[in-house]
mmCIF file of C-alpha atoms and ligand atoms in Angstrom:
data_model
loop_
_atom_site.group_PDB
_atom_site.id
_atom_site.type_symbol
_atom_site.label_atom_id
_atom_site.label_comp_id
_atom_site.label_asym_id
_atom_site.label_seq_id
_atom_site.Cartn_x
_atom_site.Cartn_y
_atom_site.Cartn_z
ATOM 1 C CA MET A 25 -6.022 -11.436 12.808
ATOM 2 C CA SER A 26 -2.480 -11.969 14.002
ATOM 3 C CA PHE A 27 -1.214 -8.435 13.587
ATOM 4 C CA SER A 28 -1.532 -6.132 16.553
ATOM 5 C CA SER A 29 -1.294 -2.400 16.125
ATOM 6 C CA SER A 30 1.818 -0.952 17.744
ATOM 7 C CA GLN A 31 0.023 2.162 18.894
ATOM 8 C CA GLY A 32 -3.211 0.703 20.183
ATOM 9 C CA GLY A 33 -6.545 2.303 19.402
ATOM 10 C CA GLY A 34 -9.549 0.747 17.757
ATOM 11 C CA ASP A 35 -9.586 -0.595 14.245
ATOM 12 C CA GLY A 36 -12.344 0.347 11.853
ATOM 13 C CA ARG A 37 -13.852 -2.485 9.838
ATOM 14 C CA PHE A 38 -16.093 -1.811 6.835
ATOM 15 C CA GLN A 39 -17.781 -3.912 4.167
ATOM 16 C CA LEU A 40 -16.586 -3.157 0.604
ATOM 17 C CA SER A 41 -18.684 -5.834 -1.094
ATOM 18 C CA GLU A 42 -20.181 -9.222 -0.198
ATOM 19 C CA SER A 43 -16.733 -10.815 -0.276
ATOM 20 C CA SER A 44 -14.335 -7.992 0.676
ATOM 21 C CA SER A 45 -13.747 -5.992 3.854
ATOM 22 C CA LEU A 46 -11.720 -2.895 4.587
ATOM 23 C CA VAL A 47 -9.802 -2.460 7.858
ATOM 24 C CA ILE A 48 -8.310 0.861 8.946
ATOM 25 C CA THR A 49 -5.653 0.444 11.613
ATOM 26 C CA LYS A 50 -2.619 2.177 13.108
ATOM 27 C CA GLY A 51 0.843 0.682 13.117
ATOM 28 C CA ASP A 52 4.045 -0.263 11.336
ATOM 29 C CA ILE A 53 3.368 -1.882 7.970
ATOM 30 C CA ALA A 54 6.703 -3.730 8.123
ATOM 31 C CA ARG A 55 5.284 -5.795 11.023
ATOM 32 C CA TRP A 56 1.915 -6.580 9.454
ATOM 33 C CA PHE A 57 0.781 -10.040 8.389
ATOM 34 C CA VAL A 58 -2.333 -12.171 8.351
ATOM 35 C CA ASP A 59 -1.443 -15.675 7.210
ATOM 36 C CA ARG A 60 2.148 -15.555 5.862
ATOM 37 C CA SER A 61 1.193 -17.133 2.543
ATOM 38 C CA THR A 62 -1.516 -15.158 0.769
ATOM 39 C CA ASP A 63 -0.753 -11.778 2.308
ATOM 40 C CA ALA A 64 1.130 -8.783 0.870
ATOM 41 C CA ILE A 65 2.212 -5.371 2.062
ATOM 42 C CA VAL A 66 2.434 -2.470 -0.366
ATOM 43 C CA ASN A 67 5.703 -0.555 -0.432
ATOM 44 C CA PRO A 68 5.485 3.155 -1.386
ATOM 45 C CA ALA A 69 8.713 3.023 -3.378
ATOM 46 C CA ASN A 70 10.446 5.194 -5.959
ATOM 47 C CA GLU A 71 10.935 4.354 -9.638
ATOM 48 C CA ARG A 72 14.432 2.874 -9.099
ATOM 49 C CA MET A 73 12.931 0.401 -6.594
ATOM 50 C CA LEU A 74 16.148 -0.103 -4.640
ATOM 51 C CA GLY A 75 15.003 1.263 -1.273
ATOM 52 C CA GLY A 76 14.752 4.710 0.290
ATOM 53 C CA GLY A 77 13.445 6.436 3.429
ATOM 54 C CA GLY A 78 10.025 6.372 5.143
ATOM 55 C CA ALA A 79 8.001 3.184 4.846
ATOM 56 C CA ASP A 80 10.265 1.964 2.019
ATOM 57 C CA GLY A 81 13.264 2.134 4.361
ATOM 58 C CA ALA A 82 11.400 0.354 7.174
ATOM 59 C CA ILE A 83 10.263 -2.408 4.810
ATOM 60 C CA HIS A 84 13.766 -3.000 3.404
ATOM 61 C CA ARG A 85 15.306 -3.033 6.884
ATOM 62 C CA ALA A 86 12.785 -5.591 8.113
ATOM 63 C CA ALA A 87 12.994 -7.743 4.968
ATOM 64 C CA GLY A 88 16.800 -7.953 4.929
ATOM 65 C CA PRO A 89 19.203 -7.514 2.003
ATOM 66 C CA GLU A 90 17.519 -10.232 -0.075
ATOM 67 C CA LEU A 91 14.725 -7.780 -0.839
ATOM 68 C CA ARG A 92 17.092 -5.277 -2.455
ATOM 69 C CA GLU A 93 18.699 -8.132 -4.361
ATOM 70 C CA ALA A 94 15.281 -9.253 -5.688
ATOM 71 C CA CYS A 95 14.350 -5.674 -6.578
ATOM 72 C CA SER A 96 17.593 -5.202 -8.499
ATOM 73 C CA LYS A 97 16.577 -8.139 -10.701
ATOM 74 C CA VAL A 98 13.289 -6.511 -11.736
ATOM 75 C CA PRO A 99 13.926 -5.449 -15.332
ATOM 76 C CA GLU A 100 14.426 -1.748 -16.016
ATOM 77 C CA VAL A 101 11.841 -0.323 -18.427
ATOM 78 C CA ARG A 102 14.215 2.583 -19.036
ATOM 79 C CA PRO A 103 17.488 3.513 -17.365
ATOM 80 C CA GLU A 104 17.075 3.584 -13.544
ATOM 81 C CA VAL A 105 13.307 2.906 -13.781
ATOM 82 C CA ARG A 106 12.056 -0.522 -12.661
ATOM 83 C CA CYS A 107 8.572 0.632 -11.684
ATOM 84 C CA PRO A 108 7.170 3.726 -13.429
ATOM 85 C CA THR A 109 4.880 5.983 -11.380
ATOM 86 C CA GLY A 110 1.423 4.413 -11.005
ATOM 87 C CA GLU A 111 2.577 0.862 -11.791
ATOM 88 C CA ALA A 112 3.296 -2.050 -9.415
ATOM 89 C CA ARG A 113 5.761 -4.956 -9.151
ATOM 90 C CA ILE A 114 5.791 -7.955 -6.761
ATOM 91 C CA THR A 115 8.615 -9.683 -4.873
ATOM 92 C CA PRO A 116 8.756 -12.130 -1.984
ATOM 93 C CA GLY A 117 8.794 -10.657 1.530
ATOM 94 C CA PHE A 118 11.935 -12.496 2.706
ATOM 95 C CA LYS A 119 12.326 -11.810 6.462
ATOM 96 C CA LEU A 120 9.102 -9.780 6.652
ATOM 97 C CA PRO A 121 6.165 -11.401 8.420
ATOM 98 C CA ALA A 122 4.043 -10.916 5.270
ATOM 99 C CA SER A 123 4.782 -13.269 2.381
ATOM 100 C CA HIS A 124 4.918 -10.720 -0.447
ATOM 101 C CA VAL A 125 5.792 -7.093 -1.121
ATOM 102 C CA ILE A 126 3.975 -5.202 -3.845
ATOM 103 C CA HIS A 127 6.098 -2.212 -4.774
ATOM 104 C CA THR A 128 4.294 0.760 -6.233
ATOM 105 C CA VAL A 129 5.242 4.362 -6.918
ATOM 106 C CA GLY A 130 2.900 7.213 -6.072
ATOM 107 C CA PRO A 131 3.110 10.683 -7.600
ATOM 108 C CA VAL A 132 5.196 13.540 -6.217
ATOM 109 C CA TYR A 133 2.325 15.929 -5.533
ATOM 110 C CA ASP A 134 3.975 19.238 -6.452
ATOM 111 C CA ILE A 135 5.668 18.186 -9.661
ATOM 112 C CA ASP A 136 3.331 15.584 -11.127
ATOM 113 C CA GLY A 137 0.672 17.313 -13.225
ATOM 114 C CA ASN A 138 -1.274 14.048 -13.312
ATOM 115 C CA HIS A 139 -1.161 13.302 -9.601
ATOM 116 C CA GLU A 140 -4.807 12.247 -9.168
ATOM 117 C CA VAL A 141 -4.655 9.680 -11.959
ATOM 118 C CA ASN A 142 -1.261 8.422 -10.838
ATOM 119 C CA LEU A 143 -2.307 7.994 -7.206
ATOM 120 C CA LYS A 144 -5.409 6.114 -8.321
ATOM 121 C CA ASN A 145 -3.279 3.935 -10.613
ATOM 122 C CA ALA A 146 -0.851 3.115 -7.786
ATOM 123 C CA TYR A 147 -3.749 1.650 -5.735
ATOM 124 C CA LYS A 148 -5.490 0.069 -8.734
ATOM 125 C CA ASN A 149 -2.350 -1.618 -10.131
ATOM 126 C CA SER A 150 -1.296 -2.859 -6.681
ATOM 127 C CA LEU A 151 -4.691 -4.570 -6.360
ATOM 128 C CA LYS A 152 -4.371 -5.943 -9.908
ATOM 129 C CA VAL A 153 -0.942 -7.477 -9.173
ATOM 130 C CA ALA A 154 -2.333 -8.836 -5.897
ATOM 131 C CA LYS A 155 -5.190 -10.611 -7.678
ATOM 132 C CA GLU A 156 -2.849 -12.007 -10.361
ATOM 133 C CA ASN A 157 -0.833 -13.574 -7.520
ATOM 134 C CA ASN A 158 -3.807 -14.916 -5.527
ATOM 135 C CA ILE A 159 -3.236 -12.532 -2.633
ATOM 136 C CA GLN A 160 -6.212 -12.629 -0.231
ATOM 137 C CA PHE A 161 -5.037 -10.016 2.284
ATOM 138 C CA ILE A 162 -3.256 -6.784 1.388
ATOM 139 C CA ALA A 163 -2.016 -3.870 3.496
ATOM 140 C CA PHE A 164 -1.498 -0.359 2.134
ATOM 141 C CA PRO A 165 0.248 2.602 3.728
ATOM 142 C CA ALA A 166 -0.835 6.151 2.827
ATOM 143 C CA ILE A 167 0.951 6.195 -0.540
ATOM 144 C CA SER A 168 2.553 9.582 -1.401
ATOM 145 C CA CYS A 169 1.592 11.120 1.974
ATOM 146 C CA GLY A 170 5.176 11.370 3.265
ATOM 147 C CA ALA A 171 8.179 12.429 1.183
ATOM 148 C CA TYR A 172 5.954 12.871 -1.872
ATOM 149 C CA GLY A 173 3.798 15.526 -0.182
ATOM 150 C CA TYR A 174 0.216 14.534 -1.100
ATOM 151 C CA PRO A 175 -2.400 16.373 1.021
ATOM 152 C CA TYR A 176 -3.935 13.814 3.354
ATOM 153 C CA ASP A 177 -7.593 14.587 2.714
ATOM 154 C CA GLU A 178 -7.269 14.440 -1.074
ATOM 155 C CA ALA A 179 -5.197 11.255 -0.814
ATOM 156 C CA ALA A 180 -7.775 9.599 1.467
ATOM 157 C CA THR A 181 -10.612 10.249 -0.978
ATOM 158 C CA ILE A 182 -8.689 8.598 -3.811
ATOM 159 C CA ALA A 183 -7.363 5.736 -1.656
ATOM 160 C CA ILE A 184 -10.764 4.696 -0.249
ATOM 161 C CA SER A 185 -12.737 5.120 -3.475
ATOM 162 C CA THR A 186 -10.181 3.196 -5.542
ATOM 163 C CA VAL A 187 -10.052 0.338 -3.060
ATOM 164 C CA LYS A 188 -13.856 0.230 -3.021
ATOM 165 C CA GLU A 189 -13.897 0.052 -6.841
ATOM 166 C CA PHE A 190 -11.160 -2.564 -7.371
ATOM 167 C CA ALA A 191 -10.934 -4.733 -4.215
ATOM 168 C CA ASN A 192 -13.279 -7.444 -5.491
ATOM 169 C CA ASP A 193 -11.748 -10.961 -5.135
ATOM 170 C CA ILE A 194 -9.533 -9.825 -2.233
ATOM 171 C CA LYS A 195 -10.842 -10.894 1.196
ATOM 172 C CA GLU A 196 -9.418 -8.075 3.295
ATOM 173 C CA VAL A 197 -7.808 -4.763 2.407
ATOM 174 C CA TYR A 198 -5.975 -3.043 5.281
ATOM 175 C CA PHE A 199 -4.700 0.470 5.599
ATOM 176 C CA VAL A 200 -1.882 0.372 8.162
ATOM 177 C CA LEU A 201 -1.283 3.999 9.064
ATOM 178 C CA PHE A 202 1.645 5.377 10.990
ATOM 179 C CA GLN A 203 0.331 8.798 11.950
ATOM 180 C CA ASP A 204 -2.695 9.597 14.132
ATOM 181 C CA ASP A 205 -3.812 12.492 11.899
ATOM 182 C CA ILE A 206 -3.774 10.329 8.769
ATOM 183 C CA TYR A 207 -5.510 7.456 10.607
ATOM 184 C CA ASN A 208 -8.332 9.789 11.694
ATOM 185 C CA ILE A 209 -8.796 11.187 8.181
ATOM 186 C CA TRP A 210 -8.884 7.681 6.660
ATOM 187 C CA LEU A 211 -11.365 6.505 9.276
ATOM 188 C CA ASP A 212 -13.693 9.456 8.632
ATOM 189 C CA LYS A 213 -13.531 8.832 4.885
ATOM 190 C CA ALA A 214 -14.258 5.107 5.313
ATOM 191 C CA LYS A 215 -17.315 5.933 7.454
ATOM 192 C CA GLU A 216 -18.821 7.500 4.322
ATOM 193 C CA LEU A 217 -18.851 4.094 2.582
ATOM 194 C CA PRO A 218 -22.338 2.636 2.200
ATOM 195 C CA GLN A 219 -22.788 -0.316 4.608
ATOM 196 C CA ALA A 220 -25.333 -3.127 4.205
HETATM 197 N N1 AR6 B 345 4.447 1.803 8.398
HETATM 198 C C1 AR6 B 345 3.374 2.459 7.892
HETATM 199 N N2 AR6 B 345 3.438 3.706 7.400
HETATM 200 C C2 AR6 B 345 4.630 4.326 7.427
HETATM 201 C C3 AR6 B 345 5.807 3.729 7.940
HETATM 202 C C4 AR6 B 345 5.679 2.407 8.444
HETATM 203 N N3 AR6 B 345 6.719 1.741 8.928
HETATM 204 N N4 AR6 B 345 6.829 4.628 7.826
HETATM 205 C C5 AR6 B 345 6.312 5.741 7.276
HETATM 206 N N5 AR6 B 345 4.992 5.565 7.043
HETATM 207 P P1 AR6 B 345 6.643 7.737 2.609
HETATM 208 P P2 AR6 B 345 5.834 8.483 -0.133
HETATM 209 C C6 AR6 B 345 3.989 6.473 6.454
HETATM 210 O O1 AR6 B 345 7.545 8.912 2.692
HETATM 211 O O2 AR6 B 345 5.279 9.778 0.339
HETATM 212 C C7 AR6 B 345 10.770 6.927 0.185
HETATM 213 O O3 AR6 B 345 12.055 7.435 0.409
HETATM 214 C C8 AR6 B 345 4.303 7.944 6.467
HETATM 215 O O4 AR6 B 345 3.937 8.496 7.746
HETATM 216 O O5 AR6 B 345 7.139 6.434 3.134
HETATM 217 O O6 AR6 B 345 5.046 7.655 -1.096
HETATM 218 C C9 AR6 B 345 10.672 6.143 -1.124
HETATM 219 O O7 AR6 B 345 11.888 5.502 -1.445
HETATM 220 C C10 AR6 B 345 3.410 8.448 5.354
HETATM 221 O O8 AR6 B 345 2.102 8.681 5.855
HETATM 222 O O9 AR6 B 345 6.197 7.444 1.052
HETATM 223 C C11 AR6 B 345 10.325 7.200 -2.118
HETATM 224 O O10 AR6 B 345 11.462 7.862 -2.595
HETATM 225 C C12 AR6 B 345 3.325 7.265 4.386
HETATM 226 O O11 AR6 B 345 3.881 6.148 5.080
HETATM 227 C C13 AR6 B 345 9.465 8.166 -1.335
HETATM 228 O O12 AR6 B 345 9.868 8.017 0.035
HETATM 229 C C14 AR6 B 345 4.076 7.449 3.088
HETATM 230 O O13 AR6 B 345 5.287 8.148 3.334
HETATM 231 C C15 AR6 B 345 8.000 7.814 -1.412
HETATM 232 O O14 AR6 B 345 7.260 8.804 -0.730
#
């Protein structure tokens, strides 16, 4: 793997199926890549899809203004909504090391009555868009665990189980996690996966 974690520490590698692995690592998702052609990072965006703070801000800064330009061309499904909560859209990565960005929108924990389903859908639809675009390597952040306020433990359960269920046909699924506490929770949850 070409990506090196910015904060050091060991990566956890787990088998999801015969053909897919899961890697839990620390670092900045805007710097992640594997092969620069069949790899994608997932952007925890908002429904407007024109940038924001957190990981979204870091991804747009690293990609350059062409990313915002490409996002602005994604058709609105209703005024100011290019990607409804739980759905996913794909663009090129422009100046990012990874070749593609899959934009998804997680639920705002406190105000979304359907937050479990919507968080699951954000992971599931990102993987679906990845497969439709022949992505072999995909990196997720902890969707909704920043500005959107999802409790880490609950989010980890949904993230790992959904990836386990829908990662087939993708060689490697990464979680690139910025915070030590979230990294440790994700690692513990992944250790519960059955291994051959
Ligand atoms: N690499 C990896 N993870 C990161 C990075 C990074 N460079 N930066 C932050 N994180 P958030 P959300 C972690 O707020 O909760 C934006 O303004 C962060 O520590 O980025 O889904 C959007 O435009 C946290 O664990 O996404 C939306 O409006 C996780 O990424 C809204 O925030 C997610 O935090 C989306 O909120």
